[in-house]
C-alpha positions as semicolon CSV with decimal commas, in nm:
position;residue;x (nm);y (nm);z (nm)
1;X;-17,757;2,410;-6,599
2;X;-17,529;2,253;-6,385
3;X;-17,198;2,022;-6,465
4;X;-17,284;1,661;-6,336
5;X;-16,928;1,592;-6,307
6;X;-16,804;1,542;-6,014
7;X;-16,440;1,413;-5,809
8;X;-16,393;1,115;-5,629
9;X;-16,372;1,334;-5,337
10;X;-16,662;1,522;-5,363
11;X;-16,876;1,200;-5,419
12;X;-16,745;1,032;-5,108
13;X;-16,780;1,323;-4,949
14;X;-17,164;1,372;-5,039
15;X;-17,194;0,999;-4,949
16;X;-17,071;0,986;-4,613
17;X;-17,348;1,307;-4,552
18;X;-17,585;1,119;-4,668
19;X;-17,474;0,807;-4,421
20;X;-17,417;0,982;-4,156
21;X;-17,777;1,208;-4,161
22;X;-17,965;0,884;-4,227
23;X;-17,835;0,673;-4,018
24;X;-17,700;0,868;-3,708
25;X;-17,886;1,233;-3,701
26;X;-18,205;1,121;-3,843
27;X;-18,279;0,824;-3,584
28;X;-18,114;1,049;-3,307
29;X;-18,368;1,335;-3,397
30;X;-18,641;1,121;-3,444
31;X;-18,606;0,989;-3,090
32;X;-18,613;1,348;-2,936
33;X;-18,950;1,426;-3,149
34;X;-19,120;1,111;-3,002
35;X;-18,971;1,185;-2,667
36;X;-19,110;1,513;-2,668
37;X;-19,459;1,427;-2,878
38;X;-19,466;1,208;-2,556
39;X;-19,508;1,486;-2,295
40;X;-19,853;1,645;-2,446
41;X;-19,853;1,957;-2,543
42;X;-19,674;2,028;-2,865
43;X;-19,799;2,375;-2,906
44;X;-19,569;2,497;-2,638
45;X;-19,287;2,269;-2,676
46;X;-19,015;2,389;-2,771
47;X;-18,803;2,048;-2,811
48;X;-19,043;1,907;-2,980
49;X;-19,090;2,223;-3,235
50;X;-18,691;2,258;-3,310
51;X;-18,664;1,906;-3,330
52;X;-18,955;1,844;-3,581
53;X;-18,826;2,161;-3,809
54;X;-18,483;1,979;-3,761
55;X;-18,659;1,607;-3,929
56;X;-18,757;1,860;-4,223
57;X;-18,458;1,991;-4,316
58;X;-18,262;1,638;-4,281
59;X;-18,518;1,489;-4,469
60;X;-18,545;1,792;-4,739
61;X;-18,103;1,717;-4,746
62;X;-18,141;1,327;-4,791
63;X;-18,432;1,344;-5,060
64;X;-18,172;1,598;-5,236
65;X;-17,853;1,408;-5,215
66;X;-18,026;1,105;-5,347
67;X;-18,142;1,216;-5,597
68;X;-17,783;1,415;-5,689
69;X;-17,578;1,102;-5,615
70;X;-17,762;0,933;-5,902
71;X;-17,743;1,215;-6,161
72;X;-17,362;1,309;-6,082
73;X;-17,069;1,130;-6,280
74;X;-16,760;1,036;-6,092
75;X;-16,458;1,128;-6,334
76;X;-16,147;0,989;-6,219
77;X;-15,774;1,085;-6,263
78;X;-15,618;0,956;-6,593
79;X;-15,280;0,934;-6,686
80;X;-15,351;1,098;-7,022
81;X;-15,458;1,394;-6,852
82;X;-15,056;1,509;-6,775
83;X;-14,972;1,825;-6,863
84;X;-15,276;1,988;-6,972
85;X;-15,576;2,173;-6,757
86;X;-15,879;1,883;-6,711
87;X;-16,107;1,862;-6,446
88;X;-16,006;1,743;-6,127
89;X;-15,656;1,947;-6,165
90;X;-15,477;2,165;-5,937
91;X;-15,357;2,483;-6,113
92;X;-15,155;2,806;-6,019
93;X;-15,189;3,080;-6,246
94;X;-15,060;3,436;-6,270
95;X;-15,154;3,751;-6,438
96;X;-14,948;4,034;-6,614
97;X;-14,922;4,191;-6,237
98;X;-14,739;3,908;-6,107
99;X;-15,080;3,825;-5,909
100;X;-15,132;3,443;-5,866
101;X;-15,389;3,194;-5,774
102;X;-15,391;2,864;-5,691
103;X;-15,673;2,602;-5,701
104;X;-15,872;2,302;-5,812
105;X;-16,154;2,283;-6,060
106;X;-16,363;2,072;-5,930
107;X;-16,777;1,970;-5,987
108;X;-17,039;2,230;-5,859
109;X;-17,106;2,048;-5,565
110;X;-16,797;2,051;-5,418
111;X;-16,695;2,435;-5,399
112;X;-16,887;2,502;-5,107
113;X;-16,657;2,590;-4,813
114;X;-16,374;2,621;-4,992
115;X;-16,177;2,906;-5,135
116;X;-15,946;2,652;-5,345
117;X;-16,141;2,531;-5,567
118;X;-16,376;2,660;-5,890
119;X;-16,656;2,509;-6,056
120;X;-16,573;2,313;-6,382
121;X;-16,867;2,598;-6,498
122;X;-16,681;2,896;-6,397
123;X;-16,527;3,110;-6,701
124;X;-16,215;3,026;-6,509
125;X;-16,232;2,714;-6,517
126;X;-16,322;2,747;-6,895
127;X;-16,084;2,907;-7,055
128;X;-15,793;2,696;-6,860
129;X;-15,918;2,358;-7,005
130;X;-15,708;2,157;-7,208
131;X;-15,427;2,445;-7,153
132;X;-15,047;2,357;-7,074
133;X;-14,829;2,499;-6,851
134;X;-14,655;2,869;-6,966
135;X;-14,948;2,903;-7,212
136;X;-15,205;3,178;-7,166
137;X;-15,607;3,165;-7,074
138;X;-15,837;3,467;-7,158
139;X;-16,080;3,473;-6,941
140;X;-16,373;3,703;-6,961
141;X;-16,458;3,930;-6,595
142;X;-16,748;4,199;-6,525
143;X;-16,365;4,417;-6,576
144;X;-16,336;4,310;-6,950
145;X;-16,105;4,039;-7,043
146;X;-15,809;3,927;-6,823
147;X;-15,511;3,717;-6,924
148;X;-15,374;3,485;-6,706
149;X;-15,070;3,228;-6,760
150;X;-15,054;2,864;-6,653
151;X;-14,774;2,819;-6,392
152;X;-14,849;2,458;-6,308
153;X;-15,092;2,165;-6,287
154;X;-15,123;1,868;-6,047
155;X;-15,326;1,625;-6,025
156;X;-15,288;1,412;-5,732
């Protein structure tokens, strides 16, 4: 089960997909499949067949942020939040080997594409909540268990 939590970010972010296939692609696309409906014979057209599989997966995209948009829950920064691991912070960690790792953690719909942030689900992310800087996280791997130590968090 995914987190509905989500960033501020990540919602705008999801929103201005949404805008921009509904009211930009889609119509654009649309056009081209009536343009090429238009010419007759749609067996062998080739615009017309991209274009038409192209309306699918916009609509298929729209009908799915939608519906996410409703169901996710915008958490905002709050002031309370200083000094310990929430969601929505940046945090640098480092392990007995002096190996660190920055990132965010951040809702499950906005990690795609990114390599700095980690899902709010992520054992990660788990064992760093509510942690403060210079304390230490267990965190569980397919390896056993690792321990990492907080360096620093951020919100911003």
């Amino acid at each position: 089960m995914k987190t509905n939590l989500i960033t501020r970010e990540g919602y705008n972010k999801l929103k201005n997909e949404l805008d921009f296939l509904w009211k930009e692609e889609r119509p654009e696309v649309t056009k081209k499949v009536t343009w090429a409906a238009s010419l007759g014979d749609r067996s062998e057209n080739a615009d017309y067949q991209y274009n038409k599989k192209r309306l699918r997966e916009i609509d298929r995209r729209v009908r799915y942020l939608r519906k996410r948009l409703e169901q996710v829950q915008v958490v905002d920064y709050s002031p309370q939040q200083d000094g310990k691991v929430f969601f929505g912070a940046w945090v640098e960690i480092e392990n007995e080997d002096g190996e660190t790792k920055s990132f965010r953690i951040v809702g499950p719909d906005e990690i795609y594409g990114r390599n700095d942030y980690i899902s709010i689900d992520s054992p990660m992310a788990r064992a760093l909540l509510k942690k403060e800087v210079d304390e230490e996280a267990e965190v569980m791997t397919p390896q056993g268990k690792k321990l990492w130590f907080v360096n620093s968090i951020k919100y911003n």
